[in-house]
Amino acid sequence: MVTRALISPFDVIKIRFQLQIERVSSRRPEGKYWGIFQASRRIYSEEGLSAFWKGHIPAQLLSICYGAVQFVSFEFLTEVVHKSTPYDSRTSGVHFFCGGLAACSATVACQPLDTLRTRFAAQGEPKVYSNLRYAVSTMWRFEGPMTFYRGLSPTLVAVFPYAGLQFFFYNVFKQLSGPSSTSRDSGGNVRSLICGSGAGMISKTLTYPFDLFKKRLQVGGFEKARARFGKVQTYRGLTDCAVQIAKEEGIRGFFKGLSPSLLKAALSTGFTFFCITASHLFCDPVLPFHLVAVSPL
């Protein structure tokens, strides 16, 4: 919860960049936003400080729900592998497979909260949705229940490799950094911070275009709130979204918002791994550290 509150401004800026059809570039500014600092100043001047925490409530619920489902699923799957197969549950390959399946389970369970978070972060002033209850009732009444699962297909395509790669690289980095320690010194925590940050940034970069596709699809039917931000585009599905972005925005269009996304991924993954390591060692120092994952949403 603390991590989510701290990274919320990066999340809002990332979503604004992802949804902007025009080029996001300080060298050739075309749209409303063209850089992290410029976007921060503009959002603050037009919408106030609280705008950086738009969608924070569904985002917190998303973190809790996603984390709970993913952590429990990962522990369950690795235990099944350990007890029912000849494979070593501590290897990178098993972590990749179990981490990906756990993330898929969490994604399906929490997709409605992700859609709500995106819409709140995407709206400017005046607000279309004044609160969470109004947003849910309005979307259900005018768009139907399936609207809460907009963008699910690119999410499922990306979440398995994202979570799997995150587990994989974290495990690799931990092994490369030497044997783990069960002592309560700061060395193990710092190592978890570095390994977690690196794993999150690599995983995010490799799967980033699918996150952008998801955001574009999630605001389908939400054109009214997006009109004052610039061009508005509608997509018929994942393939149509990818093709239109490639034609109109080029390859660079697939990576809009990558810089704030990497900052978010590094902070979120690193500090969450750091806190989990610290609490685990403090509560039960005789047990080995269990690898956990952080939500890519």
Coordinates of C-alpha atoms in Angstrom, one line a residue:
M1 CA 0.0 0.0 0.0
V2 CA 2.8 2.4 0.8
T3 CA 4.6 1.6 -2.5
R4 CA 1.4 2.1 -4.5
A5 CA 0.9 5.5 -2.9
L6 CA 4.5 6.6 -3.6
I7 CA 4.4 5.5 -7.3
S8 CA 0.9 6.8 -8.1
P9 CA 2.2 10.1 -9.8
F10 CA 4.4 8.0 -12.2
D11 CA 1.4 5.8 -12.9
V12 CA -0.9 8.7 -13.9
I13 CA 1.8 10.2 -16.1
K14 CA 2.5 6.9 -17.8
I15 CA -1.2 6.4 -18.6
R16 CA -1.6 9.9 -20.0
F17 CA 1.4 9.2 -22.3
Q18 CA 0.1 5.8 -23.4
L19 CA -3.3 7.3 -24.4
Q20 CA -1.9 10.2 -26.3
I21 CA -2.1 9.6 -30.1
E22 CA 0.3 12.5 -30.9
R23 CA 4.0 12.2 -30.5
V24 CA 5.4 12.3 -27.0
S25 CA 8.7 14.0 -27.6
S26 CA 10.4 17.2 -26.2
R27 CA 12.3 17.7 -29.5
R28 CA 9.2 17.7 -31.6
P29 CA 6.2 18.4 -29.3
E30 CA 2.9 17.7 -31.0
G31 CA 0.4 16.7 -28.3
K32 CA -0.5 17.9 -24.8
Y33 CA 2.3 16.1 -23.1
W34 CA 5.9 15.7 -24.3
G35 CA 8.0 15.0 -21.3
I36 CA 7.8 13.9 -17.6
F37 CA 8.5 17.2 -16.1
Q38 CA 6.4 19.1 -18.6
A39 CA 3.5 16.7 -18.0
S40 CA 3.9 17.0 -14.2
R41 CA 3.7 20.8 -14.4
R42 CA 0.7 20.8 -16.7
I43 CA -1.3 18.3 -14.7
Y44 CA -0.5 20.2 -11.5
S45 CA -1.5 23.6 -13.0
E46 CA -4.7 22.3 -14.7
E47 CA -6.0 19.7 -12.2
G48 CA -4.2 20.3 -8.9
L49 CA -1.9 18.1 -6.8
S50 CA -4.6 15.5 -6.2
A51 CA -4.7 14.7 -9.9
F52 CA -1.5 12.6 -9.4
W53 CA -3.6 10.2 -7.2
K54 CA -6.5 9.9 -9.6
G55 CA -7.6 6.3 -9.5
H56 CA -5.7 5.6 -6.3
I57 CA -8.5 3.8 -4.5
P58 CA -9.1 1.2 -7.3
A59 CA -5.3 1.0 -7.7
Q60 CA -4.9 0.1 -4.0
L61 CA -7.6 -2.5 -4.2
L62 CA -6.0 -3.8 -7.3
S63 CA -2.6 -4.1 -5.6
I64 CA -4.1 -6.0 -2.6
C65 CA -6.3 -8.3 -4.7
Y66 CA -3.6 -9.0 -7.3
G67 CA -0.8 -9.5 -4.8
A68 CA -2.9 -11.8 -2.7
V69 CA -4.0 -14.0 -5.6
Q70 CA -0.6 -14.1 -7.2
F71 CA 1.4 -14.8 -4.0
V72 CA -0.9 -17.6 -2.9
S73 CA -1.0 -19.1 -6.4
F74 CA 2.8 -19.0 -6.7
E75 CA 3.4 -20.7 -3.4
F76 CA 0.7 -23.3 -4.2
L77 CA 2.2 -24.1 -7.6
T78 CA 5.8 -24.3 -6.5
E79 CA 4.7 -26.6 -3.7
V80 CA 2.9 -28.8 -6.2
V81 CA 6.0 -29.0 -8.3
H82 CA 8.1 -29.8 -5.3
K83 CA 5.9 -32.6 -4.1
S84 CA 4.5 -34.0 -7.4
T85 CA 7.3 -33.8 -9.9
P86 CA 11.1 -34.6 -10.0
Y87 CA 11.9 -30.9 -10.8
D88 CA 13.6 -28.7 -8.3
S89 CA 11.1 -26.0 -7.3
R90 CA 14.0 -23.5 -6.7
T91 CA 15.2 -23.4 -10.3
S92 CA 14.7 -20.4 -12.6
G93 CA 12.6 -22.5 -15.1
V94 CA 10.1 -23.6 -12.5
H95 CA 9.9 -20.0 -11.2
F96 CA 9.2 -18.8 -14.7
F97 CA 6.4 -21.3 -15.3
C98 CA 4.7 -20.9 -11.8
G99 CA 5.1 -17.2 -11.8
G100 CA 3.4 -16.8 -15.1
L101 CA 0.5 -19.0 -14.2
A102 CA 0.1 -17.2 -10.9
A103 CA 0.0 -13.9 -12.7
C104 CA -2.6 -15.1 -15.2
S105 CA -4.9 -16.1 -12.3
A106 CA -4.5 -12.8 -10.6
T107 CA -5.1 -10.9 -13.8
V108 CA -8.4 -12.5 -14.5
A109 CA -9.6 -11.9 -11.0
C110 CA -8.6 -8.3 -10.8
Q111 CA -9.1 -6.9 -14.4
P112 CA -12.2 -4.9 -13.5
L113 CA -10.2 -2.9 -10.9
D114 CA -7.5 -2.3 -13.5
T115 CA -10.0 -0.9 -16.0
L116 CA -11.5 1.4 -13.3
R117 CA -8.0 2.6 -12.3
T118 CA -7.2 3.4 -16.0
R119 CA -10.4 5.4 -16.5
F120 CA -10.0 7.5 -13.4
A121 CA -6.3 8.3 -14.2
A122 CA -7.3 9.1 -17.8
Q123 CA -10.0 11.6 -17.1
G124 CA -9.3 15.3 -16.7
E125 CA -11.4 18.1 -15.3
P126 CA -14.3 18.3 -15.0
K127 CA -14.5 14.6 -14.0
V128 CA -16.8 12.1 -15.8
Y129 CA -16.7 9.8 -12.8
S130 CA -17.0 11.5 -9.4
N131 CA -16.4 8.4 -7.3
L132 CA -15.9 4.7 -7.6
R133 CA -19.5 3.7 -7.0
Y134 CA -20.7 6.1 -9.7
A135 CA -18.1 4.8 -12.1
V136 CA -19.2 1.2 -11.6
S137 CA -22.9 1.9 -11.9
T138 CA -22.4 4.1 -15.0
M139 CA -20.2 1.6 -16.8
W140 CA -22.5 -1.3 -15.9
R141 CA -25.6 0.6 -17.0
F142 CA -24.4 2.1 -20.3
E143 CA -21.7 -0.3 -21.5
G144 CA -22.5 -3.6 -19.9
P145 CA -20.6 -5.9 -17.6
M146 CA -18.1 -7.0 -20.3
T147 CA -16.7 -3.4 -20.4
F148 CA -14.8 -4.2 -17.1
Y149 CA -12.8 -6.7 -19.0
R150 CA -11.7 -4.5 -21.9
G151 CA -8.0 -5.0 -22.6
L152 CA -8.0 -8.5 -21.1
S153 CA -6.5 -10.2 -24.1
P154 CA -3.3 -8.2 -24.4
T155 CA -3.0 -8.4 -20.6
L156 CA -3.1 -12.2 -20.6
V157 CA -0.7 -12.3 -23.6
A158 CA 1.8 -10.2 -21.7
V159 CA 1.3 -11.1 -18.1
F160 CA 2.7 -14.6 -18.3
P161 CA 6.0 -13.6 -19.9
Y162 CA 6.2 -10.5 -17.6
A163 CA 5.7 -12.3 -14.4
G164 CA 7.7 -15.3 -15.5
L165 CA 10.6 -13.2 -16.7
Q166 CA 10.4 -11.2 -13.4
F167 CA 10.7 -14.4 -11.3
F168 CA 13.4 -15.7 -13.7
F169 CA 15.6 -12.6 -13.7
Y170 CA 15.2 -12.1 -10.0
N171 CA 16.3 -15.6 -9.3
V172 CA 19.2 -15.3 -11.8
F173 CA 20.4 -12.0 -10.3
K174 CA 20.2 -13.5 -6.8
Q175 CA 22.3 -16.5 -7.8
L176 CA 24.9 -14.3 -9.6
S177 CA 25.2 -12.1 -6.5
G178 CA 26.3 -15.0 -4.4
P179 CA 24.9 -17.2 -1.6
S180 CA 22.0 -15.7 0.3
S181 CA 22.3 -14.8 4.0
T182 CA 19.7 -15.4 6.7
S183 CA 21.2 -12.8 9.0
R184 CA 19.4 -9.6 9.8
D185 CA 22.0 -7.2 8.2
S186 CA 21.3 -4.7 5.5
G187 CA 23.3 -6.5 2.9
G188 CA 20.7 -9.0 2.0
N189 CA 18.0 -6.3 1.8
V190 CA 20.0 -4.1 -0.5
R191 CA 20.7 -7.0 -2.7
S192 CA 17.0 -7.8 -2.9
L193 CA 16.4 -4.1 -3.8
I194 CA 18.9 -4.2 -6.7
C195 CA 17.8 -7.6 -8.0
G196 CA 14.1 -6.8 -7.8
S197 CA 14.6 -3.4 -9.5
G198 CA 16.6 -5.0 -12.3
A199 CA 14.1 -7.8 -12.8
G200 CA 11.2 -5.4 -12.9
M201 CA 12.8 -3.1 -15.4
I202 CA 13.9 -5.8 -17.9
S203 CA 10.5 -7.5 -17.7
K204 CA 8.6 -4.3 -18.2
T205 CA 10.6 -3.3 -21.2
L206 CA 10.2 -6.6 -23.0
T207 CA 6.5 -6.7 -22.6
Y208 CA 5.6 -3.0 -22.6
P209 CA 3.7 -2.7 -26.0
F210 CA 1.0 -5.1 -24.6
D211 CA 0.5 -2.8 -21.6
L212 CA 0.0 0.1 -24.0
F213 CA -2.5 -1.9 -26.1
K214 CA -4.4 -2.7 -22.8
K215 CA -4.7 0.9 -21.9
R216 CA -6.0 2.0 -25.3
L217 CA -8.6 -0.7 -25.2
Q218 CA -9.7 0.0 -21.7
V219 CA -10.8 3.6 -22.5
G220 CA -12.9 2.4 -25.4
G221 CA -16.4 4.0 -25.0
F222 CA -14.8 6.7 -22.8
E223 CA -14.1 9.1 -25.7
K224 CA -16.0 11.9 -24.1
A225 CA -13.6 12.2 -21.3
R226 CA -10.6 12.0 -23.6
A227 CA -11.7 14.6 -26.2
R228 CA -10.0 17.6 -24.6
F229 CA -6.6 15.7 -24.5
G230 CA -6.2 15.7 -28.2
K231 CA -6.9 13.1 -30.9
V232 CA -9.2 10.2 -30.0
Q233 CA -9.0 6.8 -31.7
T234 CA -11.3 3.8 -31.4
Y235 CA -10.2 0.2 -31.9
R236 CA -12.1 -3.0 -32.7
G237 CA -9.7 -5.3 -30.8
L238 CA -6.1 -6.2 -30.1
T239 CA -5.0 -6.7 -33.7
D240 CA -6.7 -3.6 -35.0
C241 CA -5.2 -1.6 -32.1
A242 CA -1.6 -2.8 -32.9
V243 CA -2.1 -2.2 -36.7
Q244 CA -3.4 1.3 -36.3
I245 CA -0.7 2.3 -33.8
A246 CA 2.0 1.0 -36.2
K247 CA 0.5 2.9 -39.1
E248 CA -0.2 6.2 -37.4
E249 CA 2.4 6.4 -34.7
G250 CA 5.2 4.1 -35.9
I251 CA 7.2 1.7 -33.8
R252 CA 8.0 4.4 -31.2
G253 CA 4.2 4.6 -30.6
F254 CA 4.4 1.1 -28.9
F255 CA 6.7 2.5 -26.2
K256 CA 4.9 5.7 -25.3
G257 CA 5.2 6.2 -21.5
L258 CA 8.1 3.8 -21.2
S259 CA 10.3 6.1 -19.1
P260 CA 7.8 6.8 -16.3
S261 CA 6.8 3.1 -16.5
L262 CA 10.4 2.0 -15.9
L263 CA 10.7 4.4 -13.0
K264 CA 7.5 3.0 -11.6
A265 CA 8.6 -0.6 -12.2
A266 CA 12.0 -0.1 -10.5
L267 CA 10.5 1.6 -7.5
S268 CA 7.6 -0.7 -7.1
T269 CA 9.4 -4.0 -7.6
G270 CA 12.6 -3.0 -5.8
F271 CA 10.9 -1.6 -2.6
T272 CA 8.3 -4.3 -2.5
F273 CA 11.0 -7.0 -2.6
F274 CA 13.0 -5.0 -0.1
C275 CA 10.1 -4.7 2.4
I276 CA 9.2 -8.4 2.0
T277 CA 12.8 -9.5 2.6
A278 CA 13.1 -7.3 5.7
S279 CA 9.8 -8.5 7.2
H280 CA 10.6 -12.1 6.4
L281 CA 14.0 -12.0 8.0
F282 CA 12.6 -10.1 11.0
C283 CA 9.7 -12.5 11.6
D284 CA 11.3 -15.8 10.9
P285 CA 15.1 -15.7 10.2
V286 CA 15.5 -19.5 10.2
L287 CA 13.4 -20.0 7.1
P288 CA 14.9 -19.3 3.6
F289 CA 13.6 -16.3 1.6
H290 CA 10.7 -17.2 -0.7
L291 CA 10.6 -15.5 -4.0
V292 CA 7.5 -13.4 -4.7
A293 CA 6.4 -11.2 -7.6
V294 CA 5.1 -7.7 -8.0
S295 CA 2.0 -6.8 -10.0
P296 CA 2.8 -5.5 -13.6
L297 CA -0.5 -3.6 -13.7

